[in-house]
Coordinates of N, CA and C in Angstrom, one line a residue:
Chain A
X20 N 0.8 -1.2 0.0 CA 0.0 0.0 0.0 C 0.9 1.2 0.0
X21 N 0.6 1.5 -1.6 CA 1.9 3.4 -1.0 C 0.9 3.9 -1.1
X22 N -0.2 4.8 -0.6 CA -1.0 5.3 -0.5 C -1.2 6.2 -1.6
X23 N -2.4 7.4 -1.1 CA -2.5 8.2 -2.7 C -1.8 9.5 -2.6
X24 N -1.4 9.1 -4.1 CA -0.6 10.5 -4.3 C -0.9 11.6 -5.2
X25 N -0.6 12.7 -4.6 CA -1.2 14.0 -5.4 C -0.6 14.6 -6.0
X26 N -0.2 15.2 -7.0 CA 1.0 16.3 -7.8 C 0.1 17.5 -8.5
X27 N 0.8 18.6 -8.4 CA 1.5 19.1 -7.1 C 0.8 18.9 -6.0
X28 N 2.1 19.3 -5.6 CA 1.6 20.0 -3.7 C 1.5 20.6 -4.2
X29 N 1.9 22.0 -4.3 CA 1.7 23.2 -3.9 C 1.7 23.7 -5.4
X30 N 0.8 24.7 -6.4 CA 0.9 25.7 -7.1 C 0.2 27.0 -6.7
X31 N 0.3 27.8 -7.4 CA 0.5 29.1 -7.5 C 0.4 29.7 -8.8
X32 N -1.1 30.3 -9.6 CA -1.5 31.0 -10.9 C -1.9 32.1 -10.4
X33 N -1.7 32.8 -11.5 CA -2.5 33.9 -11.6 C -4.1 33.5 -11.9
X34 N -5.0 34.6 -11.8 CA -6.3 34.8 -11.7 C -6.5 34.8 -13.3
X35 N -7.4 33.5 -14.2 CA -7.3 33.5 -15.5 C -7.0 32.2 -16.5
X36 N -5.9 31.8 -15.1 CA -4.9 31.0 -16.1 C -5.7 29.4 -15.7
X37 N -5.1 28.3 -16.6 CA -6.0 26.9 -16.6 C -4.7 26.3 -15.6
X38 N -5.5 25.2 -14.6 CA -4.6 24.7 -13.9 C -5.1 22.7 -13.4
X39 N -4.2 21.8 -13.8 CA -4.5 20.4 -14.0 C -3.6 19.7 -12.7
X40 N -4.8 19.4 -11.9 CA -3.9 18.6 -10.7 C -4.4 17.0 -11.1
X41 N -3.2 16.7 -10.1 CA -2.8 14.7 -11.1 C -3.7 13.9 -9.4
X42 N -4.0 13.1 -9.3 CA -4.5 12.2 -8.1 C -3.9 10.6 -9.1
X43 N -3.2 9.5 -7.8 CA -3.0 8.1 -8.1 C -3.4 7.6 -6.9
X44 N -4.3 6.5 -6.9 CA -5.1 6.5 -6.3 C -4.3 5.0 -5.9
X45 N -4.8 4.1 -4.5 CA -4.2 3.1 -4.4 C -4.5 2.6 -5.1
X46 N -4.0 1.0 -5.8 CA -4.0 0.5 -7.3 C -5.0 -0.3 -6.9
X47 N -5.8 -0.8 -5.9 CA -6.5 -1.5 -6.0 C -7.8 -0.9 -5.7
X48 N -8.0 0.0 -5.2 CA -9.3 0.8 -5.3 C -10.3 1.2 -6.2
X49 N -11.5 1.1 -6.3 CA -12.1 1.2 -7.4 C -13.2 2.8 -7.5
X50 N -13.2 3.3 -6.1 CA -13.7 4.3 -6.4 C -12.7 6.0 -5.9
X51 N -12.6 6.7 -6.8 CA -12.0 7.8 -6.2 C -12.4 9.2 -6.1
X52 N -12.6 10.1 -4.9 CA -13.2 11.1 -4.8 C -12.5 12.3 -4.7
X53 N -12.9 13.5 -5.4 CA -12.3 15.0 -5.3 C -12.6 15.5 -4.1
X54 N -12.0 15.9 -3.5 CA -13.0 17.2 -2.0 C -12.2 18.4 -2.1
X55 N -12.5 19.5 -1.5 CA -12.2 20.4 -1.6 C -12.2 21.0 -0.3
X56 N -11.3 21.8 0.2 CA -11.0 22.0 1.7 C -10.5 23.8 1.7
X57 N -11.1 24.3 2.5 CA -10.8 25.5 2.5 C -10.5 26.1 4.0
X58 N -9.8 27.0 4.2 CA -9.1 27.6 5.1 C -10.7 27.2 6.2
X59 N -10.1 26.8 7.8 CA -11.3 26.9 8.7 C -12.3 25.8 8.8
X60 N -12.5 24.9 7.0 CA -13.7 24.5 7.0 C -12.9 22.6 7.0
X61 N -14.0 22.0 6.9 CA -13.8 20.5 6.6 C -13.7 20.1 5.3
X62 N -13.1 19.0 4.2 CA -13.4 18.7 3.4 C -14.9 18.9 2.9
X63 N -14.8 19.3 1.3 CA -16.8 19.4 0.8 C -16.1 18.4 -0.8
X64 N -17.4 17.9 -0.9 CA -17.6 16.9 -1.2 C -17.6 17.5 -2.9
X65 N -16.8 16.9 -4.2 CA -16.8 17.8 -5.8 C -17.5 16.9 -5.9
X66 N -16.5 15.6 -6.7 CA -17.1 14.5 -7.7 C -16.3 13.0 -7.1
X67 N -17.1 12.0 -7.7 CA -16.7 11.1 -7.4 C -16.7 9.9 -8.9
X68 N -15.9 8.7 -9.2 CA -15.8 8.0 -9.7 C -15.7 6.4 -9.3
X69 N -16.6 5.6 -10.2 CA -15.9 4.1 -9.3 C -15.7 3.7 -11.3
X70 N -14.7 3.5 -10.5 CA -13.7 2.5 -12.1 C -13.8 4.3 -12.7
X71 N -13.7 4.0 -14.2 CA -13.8 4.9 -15.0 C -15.4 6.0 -15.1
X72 N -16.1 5.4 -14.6 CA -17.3 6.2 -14.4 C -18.0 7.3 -13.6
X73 N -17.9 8.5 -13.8 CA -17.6 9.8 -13.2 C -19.4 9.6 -13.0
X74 N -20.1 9.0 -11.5 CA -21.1 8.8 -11.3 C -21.8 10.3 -10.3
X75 N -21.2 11.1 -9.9 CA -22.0 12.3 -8.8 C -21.2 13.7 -9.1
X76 N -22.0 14.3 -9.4 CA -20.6 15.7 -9.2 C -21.7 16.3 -8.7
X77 N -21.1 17.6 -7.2 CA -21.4 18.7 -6.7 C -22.2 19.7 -7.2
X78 N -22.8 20.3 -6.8 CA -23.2 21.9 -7.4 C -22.1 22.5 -7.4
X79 N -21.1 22.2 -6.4 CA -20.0 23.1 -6.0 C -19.2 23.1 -7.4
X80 N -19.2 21.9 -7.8 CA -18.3 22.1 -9.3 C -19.1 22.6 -10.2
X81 N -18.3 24.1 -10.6 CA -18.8 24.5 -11.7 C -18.5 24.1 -12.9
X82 N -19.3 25.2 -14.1 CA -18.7 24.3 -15.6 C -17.1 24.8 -15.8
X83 N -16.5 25.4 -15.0 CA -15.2 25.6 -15.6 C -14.1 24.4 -14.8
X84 N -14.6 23.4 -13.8 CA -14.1 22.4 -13.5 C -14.7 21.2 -14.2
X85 N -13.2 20.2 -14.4 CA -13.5 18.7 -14.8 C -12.4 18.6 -14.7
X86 N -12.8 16.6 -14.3 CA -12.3 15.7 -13.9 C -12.4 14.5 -14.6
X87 N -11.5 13.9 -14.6 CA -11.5 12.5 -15.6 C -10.6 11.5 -14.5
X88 N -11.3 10.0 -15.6 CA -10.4 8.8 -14.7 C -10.0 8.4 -15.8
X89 N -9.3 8.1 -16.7 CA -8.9 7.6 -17.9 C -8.8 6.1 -17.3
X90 N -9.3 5.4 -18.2 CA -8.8 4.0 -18.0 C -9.3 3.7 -16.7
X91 N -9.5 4.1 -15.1 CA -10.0 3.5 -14.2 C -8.9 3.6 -13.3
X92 N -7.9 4.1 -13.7 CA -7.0 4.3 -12.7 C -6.4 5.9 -12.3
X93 N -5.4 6.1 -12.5 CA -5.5 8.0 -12.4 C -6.7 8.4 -12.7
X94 N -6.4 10.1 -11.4 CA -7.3 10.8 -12.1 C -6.8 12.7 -12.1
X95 N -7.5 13.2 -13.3 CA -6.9 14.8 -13.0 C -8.2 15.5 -12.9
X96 N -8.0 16.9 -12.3 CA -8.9 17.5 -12.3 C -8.6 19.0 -13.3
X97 N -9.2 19.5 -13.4 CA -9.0 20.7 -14.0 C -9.8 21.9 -14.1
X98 N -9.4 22.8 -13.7 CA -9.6 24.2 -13.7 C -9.5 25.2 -14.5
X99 N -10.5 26.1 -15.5 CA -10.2 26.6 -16.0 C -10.5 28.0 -15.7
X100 N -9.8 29.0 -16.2 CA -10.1 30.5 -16.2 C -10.1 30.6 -14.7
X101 N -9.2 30.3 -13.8 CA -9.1 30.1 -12.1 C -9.6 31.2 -11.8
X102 N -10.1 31.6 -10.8 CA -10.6 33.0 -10.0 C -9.8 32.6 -8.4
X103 N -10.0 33.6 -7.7 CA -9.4 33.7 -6.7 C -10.3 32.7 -5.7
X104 N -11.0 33.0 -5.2 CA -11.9 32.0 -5.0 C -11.8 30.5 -4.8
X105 N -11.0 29.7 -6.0 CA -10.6 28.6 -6.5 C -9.4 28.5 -5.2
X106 N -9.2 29.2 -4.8 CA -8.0 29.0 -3.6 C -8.5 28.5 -2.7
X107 N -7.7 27.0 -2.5 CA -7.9 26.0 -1.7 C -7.0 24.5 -1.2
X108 N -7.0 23.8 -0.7 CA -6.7 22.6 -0.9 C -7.3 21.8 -1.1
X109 N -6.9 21.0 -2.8 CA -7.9 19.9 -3.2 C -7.4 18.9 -2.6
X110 N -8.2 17.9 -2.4 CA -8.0 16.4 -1.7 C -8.5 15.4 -2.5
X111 N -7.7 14.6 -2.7 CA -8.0 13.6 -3.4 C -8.2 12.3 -2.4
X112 N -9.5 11.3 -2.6 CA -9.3 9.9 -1.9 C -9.5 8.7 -2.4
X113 N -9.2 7.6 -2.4 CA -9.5 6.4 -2.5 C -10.5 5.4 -1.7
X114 N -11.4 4.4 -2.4 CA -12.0 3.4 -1.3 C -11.9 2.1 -2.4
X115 N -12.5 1.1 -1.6 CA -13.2 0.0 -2.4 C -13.9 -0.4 -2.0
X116 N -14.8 -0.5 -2.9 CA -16.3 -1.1 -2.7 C -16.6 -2.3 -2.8
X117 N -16.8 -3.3 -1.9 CA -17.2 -4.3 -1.8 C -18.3 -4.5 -1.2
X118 N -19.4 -4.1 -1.4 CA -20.9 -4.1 -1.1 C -20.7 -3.7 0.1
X119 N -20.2 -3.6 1.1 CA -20.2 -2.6 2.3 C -19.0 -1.1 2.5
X120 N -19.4 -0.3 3.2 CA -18.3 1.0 3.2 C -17.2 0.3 3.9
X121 N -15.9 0.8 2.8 CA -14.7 1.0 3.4 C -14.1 2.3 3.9
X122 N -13.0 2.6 4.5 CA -12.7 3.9 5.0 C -12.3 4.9 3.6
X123 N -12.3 5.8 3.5 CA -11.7 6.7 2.4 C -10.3 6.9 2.4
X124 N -9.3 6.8 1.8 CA -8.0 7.2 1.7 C -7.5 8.0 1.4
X125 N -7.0 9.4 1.8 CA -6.4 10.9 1.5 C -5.2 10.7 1.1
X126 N -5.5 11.3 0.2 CA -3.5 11.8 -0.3 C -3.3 13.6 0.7
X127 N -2.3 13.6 0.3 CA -1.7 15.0 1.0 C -2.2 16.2 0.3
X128 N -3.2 16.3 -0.5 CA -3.3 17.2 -1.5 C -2.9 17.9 -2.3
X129 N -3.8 18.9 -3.0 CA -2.8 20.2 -3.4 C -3.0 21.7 -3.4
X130 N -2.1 22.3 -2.6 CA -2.7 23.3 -2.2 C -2.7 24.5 -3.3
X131 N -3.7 25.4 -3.9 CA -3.7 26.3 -5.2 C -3.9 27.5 -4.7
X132 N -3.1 28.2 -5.2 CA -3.5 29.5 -4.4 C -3.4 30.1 -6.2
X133 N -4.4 31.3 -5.8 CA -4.9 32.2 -7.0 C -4.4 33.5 -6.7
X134 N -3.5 34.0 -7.9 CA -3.3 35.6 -7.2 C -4.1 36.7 -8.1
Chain B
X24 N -30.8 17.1 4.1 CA -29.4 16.9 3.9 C -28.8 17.1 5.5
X25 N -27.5 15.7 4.7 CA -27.0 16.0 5.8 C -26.4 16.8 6.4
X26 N -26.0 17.1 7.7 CA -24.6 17.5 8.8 C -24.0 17.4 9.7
X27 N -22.8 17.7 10.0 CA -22.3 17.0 11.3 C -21.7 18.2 11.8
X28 N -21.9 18.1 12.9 CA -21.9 19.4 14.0 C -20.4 19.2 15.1
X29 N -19.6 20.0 14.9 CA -18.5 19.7 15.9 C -18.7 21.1 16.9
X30 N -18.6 20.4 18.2 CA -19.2 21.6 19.0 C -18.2 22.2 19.4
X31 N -17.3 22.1 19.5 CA -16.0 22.8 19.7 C -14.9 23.0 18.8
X32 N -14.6 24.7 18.0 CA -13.7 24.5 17.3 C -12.3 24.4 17.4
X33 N -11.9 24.9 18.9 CA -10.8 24.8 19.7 C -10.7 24.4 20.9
X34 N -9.9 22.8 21.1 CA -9.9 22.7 22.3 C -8.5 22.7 22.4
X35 N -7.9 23.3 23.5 CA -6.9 23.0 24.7 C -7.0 22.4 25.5
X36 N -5.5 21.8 26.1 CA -5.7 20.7 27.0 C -4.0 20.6 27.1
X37 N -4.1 20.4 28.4 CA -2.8 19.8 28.8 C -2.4 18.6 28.6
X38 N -0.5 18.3 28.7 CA -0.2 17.1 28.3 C -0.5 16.2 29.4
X39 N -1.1 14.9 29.1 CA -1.3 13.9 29.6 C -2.8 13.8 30.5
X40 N -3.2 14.4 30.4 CA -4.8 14.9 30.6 C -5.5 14.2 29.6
X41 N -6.9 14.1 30.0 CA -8.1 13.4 29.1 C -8.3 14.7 28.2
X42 N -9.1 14.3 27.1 CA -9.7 15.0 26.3 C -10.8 13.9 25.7
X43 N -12.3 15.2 25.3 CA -13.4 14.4 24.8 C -13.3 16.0 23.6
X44 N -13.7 15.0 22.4 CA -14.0 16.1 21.3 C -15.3 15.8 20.8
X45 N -16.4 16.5 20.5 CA -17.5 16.5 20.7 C -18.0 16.0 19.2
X46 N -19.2 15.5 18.5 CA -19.4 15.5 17.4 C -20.6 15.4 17.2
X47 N -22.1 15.9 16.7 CA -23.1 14.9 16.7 C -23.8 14.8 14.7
X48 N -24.2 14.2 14.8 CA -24.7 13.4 13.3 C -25.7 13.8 13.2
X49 N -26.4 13.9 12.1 CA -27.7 14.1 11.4 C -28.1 12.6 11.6
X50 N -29.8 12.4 12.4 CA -29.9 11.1 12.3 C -30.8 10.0 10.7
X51 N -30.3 8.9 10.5 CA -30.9 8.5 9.5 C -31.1 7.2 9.5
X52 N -31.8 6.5 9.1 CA -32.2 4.5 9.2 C -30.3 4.4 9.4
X53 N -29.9 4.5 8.1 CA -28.6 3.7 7.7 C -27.0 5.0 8.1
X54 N -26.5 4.8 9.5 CA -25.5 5.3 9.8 C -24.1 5.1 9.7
X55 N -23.3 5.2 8.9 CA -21.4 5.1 9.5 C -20.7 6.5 9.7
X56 N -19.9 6.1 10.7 CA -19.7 7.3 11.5 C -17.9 7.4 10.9
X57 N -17.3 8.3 11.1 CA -15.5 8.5 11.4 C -15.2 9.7 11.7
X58 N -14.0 9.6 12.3 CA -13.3 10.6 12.7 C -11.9 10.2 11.7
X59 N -11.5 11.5 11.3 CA -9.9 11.9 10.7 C -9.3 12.7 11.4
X60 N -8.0 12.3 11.4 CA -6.9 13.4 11.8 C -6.0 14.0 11.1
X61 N -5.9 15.3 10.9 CA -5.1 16.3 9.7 C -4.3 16.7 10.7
X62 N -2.8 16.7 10.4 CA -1.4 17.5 10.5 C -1.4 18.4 9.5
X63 N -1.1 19.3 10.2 CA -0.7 20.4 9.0 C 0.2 20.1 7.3
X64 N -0.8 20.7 6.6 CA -0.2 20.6 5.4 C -0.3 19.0 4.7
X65 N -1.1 18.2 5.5 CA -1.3 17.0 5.3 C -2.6 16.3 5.1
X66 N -3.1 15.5 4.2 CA -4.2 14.9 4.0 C -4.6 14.8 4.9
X67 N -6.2 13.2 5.3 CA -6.3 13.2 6.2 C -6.1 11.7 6.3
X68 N -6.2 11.4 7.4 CA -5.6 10.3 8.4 C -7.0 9.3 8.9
X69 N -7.2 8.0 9.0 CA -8.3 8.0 9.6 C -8.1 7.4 10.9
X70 N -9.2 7.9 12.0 CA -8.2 7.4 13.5 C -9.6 5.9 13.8
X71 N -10.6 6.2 13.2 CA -11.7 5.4 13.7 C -13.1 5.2 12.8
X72 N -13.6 4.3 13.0 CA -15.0 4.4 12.5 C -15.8 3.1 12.6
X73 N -17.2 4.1 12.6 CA -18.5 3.2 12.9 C -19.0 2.5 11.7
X74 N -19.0 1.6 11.5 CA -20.0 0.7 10.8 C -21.2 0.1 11.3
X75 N -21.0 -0.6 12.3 CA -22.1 -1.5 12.7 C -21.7 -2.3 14.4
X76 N -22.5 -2.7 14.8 CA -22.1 -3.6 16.0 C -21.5 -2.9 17.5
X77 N -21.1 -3.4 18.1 CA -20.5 -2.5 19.6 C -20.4 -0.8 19.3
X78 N -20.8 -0.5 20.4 CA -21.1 1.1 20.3 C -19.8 2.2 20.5
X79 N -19.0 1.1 21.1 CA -17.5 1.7 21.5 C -16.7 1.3 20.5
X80 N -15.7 2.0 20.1 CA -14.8 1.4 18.6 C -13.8 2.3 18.9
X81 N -12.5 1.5 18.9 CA -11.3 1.9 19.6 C -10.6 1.9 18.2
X82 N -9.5 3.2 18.3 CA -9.1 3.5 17.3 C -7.6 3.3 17.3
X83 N -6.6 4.4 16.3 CA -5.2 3.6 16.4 C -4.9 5.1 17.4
X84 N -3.4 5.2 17.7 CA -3.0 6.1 18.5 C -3.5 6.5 19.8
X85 N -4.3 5.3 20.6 CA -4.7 5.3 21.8 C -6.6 6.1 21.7
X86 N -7.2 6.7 20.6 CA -8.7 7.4 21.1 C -9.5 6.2 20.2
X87 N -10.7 6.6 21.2 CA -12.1 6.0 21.0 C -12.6 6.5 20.9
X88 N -14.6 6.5 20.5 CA -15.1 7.2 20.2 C -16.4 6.1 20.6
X89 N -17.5 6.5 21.3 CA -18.8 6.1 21.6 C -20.3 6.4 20.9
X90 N -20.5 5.4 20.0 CA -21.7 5.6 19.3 C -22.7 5.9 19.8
X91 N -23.6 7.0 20.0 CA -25.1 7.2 21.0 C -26.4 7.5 20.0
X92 N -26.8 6.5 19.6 CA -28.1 6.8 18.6 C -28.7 7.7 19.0
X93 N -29.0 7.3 20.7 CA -30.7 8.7 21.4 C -30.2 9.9 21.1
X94 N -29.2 10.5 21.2 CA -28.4 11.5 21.5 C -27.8 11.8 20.0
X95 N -27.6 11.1 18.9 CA -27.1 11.4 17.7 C -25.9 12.1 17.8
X96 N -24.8 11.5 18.9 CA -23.5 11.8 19.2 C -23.0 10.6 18.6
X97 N -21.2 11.0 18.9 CA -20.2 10.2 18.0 C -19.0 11.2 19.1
X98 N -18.4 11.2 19.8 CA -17.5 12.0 20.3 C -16.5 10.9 21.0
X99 N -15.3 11.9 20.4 CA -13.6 11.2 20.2 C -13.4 11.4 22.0
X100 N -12.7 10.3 22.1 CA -11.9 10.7 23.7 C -10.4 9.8 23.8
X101 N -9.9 10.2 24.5 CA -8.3 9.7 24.9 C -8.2 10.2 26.4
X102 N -7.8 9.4 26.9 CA -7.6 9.4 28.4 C -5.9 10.2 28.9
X103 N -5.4 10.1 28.0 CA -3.9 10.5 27.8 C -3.4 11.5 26.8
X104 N -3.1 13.1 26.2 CA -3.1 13.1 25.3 C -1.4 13.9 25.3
X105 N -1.1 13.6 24.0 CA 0.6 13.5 23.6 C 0.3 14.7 23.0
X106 N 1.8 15.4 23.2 CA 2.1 17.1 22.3 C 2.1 16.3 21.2
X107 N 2.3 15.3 20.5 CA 2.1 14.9 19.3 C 0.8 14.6 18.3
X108 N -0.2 14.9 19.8 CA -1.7 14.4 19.2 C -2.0 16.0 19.1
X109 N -1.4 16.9 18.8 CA -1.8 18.2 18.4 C -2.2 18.1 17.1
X110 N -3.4 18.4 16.7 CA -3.4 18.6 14.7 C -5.3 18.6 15.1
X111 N -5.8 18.8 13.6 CA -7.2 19.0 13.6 C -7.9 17.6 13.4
X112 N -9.1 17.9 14.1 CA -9.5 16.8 14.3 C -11.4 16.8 13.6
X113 N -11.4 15.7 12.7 CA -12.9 16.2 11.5 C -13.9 14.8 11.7
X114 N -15.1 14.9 12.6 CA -16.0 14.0 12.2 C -16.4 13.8 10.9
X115 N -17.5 12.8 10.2 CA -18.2 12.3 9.4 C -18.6 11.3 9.2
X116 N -19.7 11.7 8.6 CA -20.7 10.3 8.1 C -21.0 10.1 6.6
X117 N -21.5 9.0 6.8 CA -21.8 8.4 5.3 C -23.7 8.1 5.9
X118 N -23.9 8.3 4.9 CA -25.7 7.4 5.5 C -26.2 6.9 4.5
X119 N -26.8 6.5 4.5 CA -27.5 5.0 3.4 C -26.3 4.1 3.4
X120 N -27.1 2.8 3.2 CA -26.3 1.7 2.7 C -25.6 2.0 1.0
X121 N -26.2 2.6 0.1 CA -25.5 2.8 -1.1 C -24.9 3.9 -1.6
X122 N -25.0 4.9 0.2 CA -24.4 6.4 -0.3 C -22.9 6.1 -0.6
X123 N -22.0 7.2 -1.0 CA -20.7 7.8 -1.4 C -20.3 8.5 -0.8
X124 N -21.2 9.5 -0.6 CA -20.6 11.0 0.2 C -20.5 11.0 1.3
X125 N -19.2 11.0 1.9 CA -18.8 11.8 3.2 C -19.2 13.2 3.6
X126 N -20.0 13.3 4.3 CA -20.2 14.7 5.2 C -19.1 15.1 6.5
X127 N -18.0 15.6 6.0 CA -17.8 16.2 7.2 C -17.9 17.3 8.2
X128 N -17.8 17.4 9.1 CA -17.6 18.7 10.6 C -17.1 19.3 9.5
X129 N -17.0 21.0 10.6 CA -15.6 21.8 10.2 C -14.7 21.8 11.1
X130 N -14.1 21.1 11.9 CA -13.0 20.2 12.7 C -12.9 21.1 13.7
X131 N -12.1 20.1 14.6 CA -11.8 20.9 15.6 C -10.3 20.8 16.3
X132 N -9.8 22.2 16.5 CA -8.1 22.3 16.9 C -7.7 21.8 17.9
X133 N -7.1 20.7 18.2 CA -6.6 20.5 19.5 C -5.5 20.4 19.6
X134 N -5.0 21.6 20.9 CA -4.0 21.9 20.9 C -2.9 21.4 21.9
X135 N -2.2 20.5 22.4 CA -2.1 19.6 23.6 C -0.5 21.2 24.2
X136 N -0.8 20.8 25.0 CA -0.1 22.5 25.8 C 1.2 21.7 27.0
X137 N 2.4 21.5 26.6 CA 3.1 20.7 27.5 C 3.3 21.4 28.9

């Protein structure tokens, strides 16, 4: 188990620009979720996938956010035309489903800051 | 919809002193409960969680956490707590048997004070 990983940690855009964070999720996991975390608050809940199938997204995601799972394994998110706002740390997790809940597995995130 | 309520957003506490961190649930037929723990600058961690069966569920790093349906609580405790167990601390649930989404708190600071 190397757990999940996130790239970057840490960016930094200007207000405008398009920005693509990477999530690898444990290899055996079959569903993996975006959250989004902001100064103060708890994880909130974007989108979620099991295998390749992008099954729930947020209100919170707008149309200038998407996320893909290519193949069922990685996944990226993407941001376009960033606003300041967009400043946060995204969290990426992992589970598997086997007809009962397993725990969710965090990667370290990535933190985006908008100038 | 759901929520989960953390009633304290900062607790302090001395080292080696008890601590209880409070939590309560939106109630629903179908409940799983957890707590996470975030270090700074770091994902989250998970210390515990409810599924089903005994109401007490002992977690890793020495805390527990006591299931209370009547009361629609869920609150973390440790009898002992380490300058190392400083970091934030985030209930959540899952409800239905075929939900996805995690609801979490907006956490709570615990700051252990040597």
């Amino acid at each position: 188990d190397t757990g999940v990983s996130q790239n970057p940690r840490h960016k930094i855009t200007k207000r405008g620009q398009n920005v693509t964070f990477r999530c690898d999720p444990i290899s055996e996991h079959n569903r993996l979720y975006w959250y989004r975390q902001t100064l103060g608050q708890g994880p909130e809940f974007l989108t979620y996938f099991q295998n390749e199938a992008q099954l729930e997204k947020s209100r919170l995601l707008s149309d200038r956010f998407s996320a893909e799972r290519p193949k069922g394994s990685f996944s990226t998110l993407e941001i376009q035309r960033t606003e300041q706002g967009d400043s946060a740390m995204y969290l990426c997790a992992s589970s598997v489903w086997t007809g009962q809940h397993s725990p969710l597995h965090f990667g370290n995130g990535t933190r985006l800051t908008v100038t | 919809a759901q929520s989960v309520t953390q009633l304290d957003s900062q607790v302090p506490v001395f080292e080696e002193a008890p601590v209880e961190l409070r939590c309560n649930y939106s109630s629903s037929v179908s409940v799983y409960l957890f707590w996470y723990v975030q270090y700074p600058n770091q994902g989250l961690q998970l210390l515990l969680k409810y599924l089903s069966g005994s109401t007490l569920v002992k977690g890793i790093n020495g805390f527990e956490a006591e299931f209370n349906k009547s009361q629609t609580s869920f609150h973390l405790r440790k009898p002992s707590v380490h300058i190392s167990d400083t970091a934030e601390y985030f209930c959540a649930q899952i409800s239905g048997a075929g939900s996805y989404q995690l609801t979490f708190g907006k956490g709570t600071k615990l700051s252990v004070i040597p």
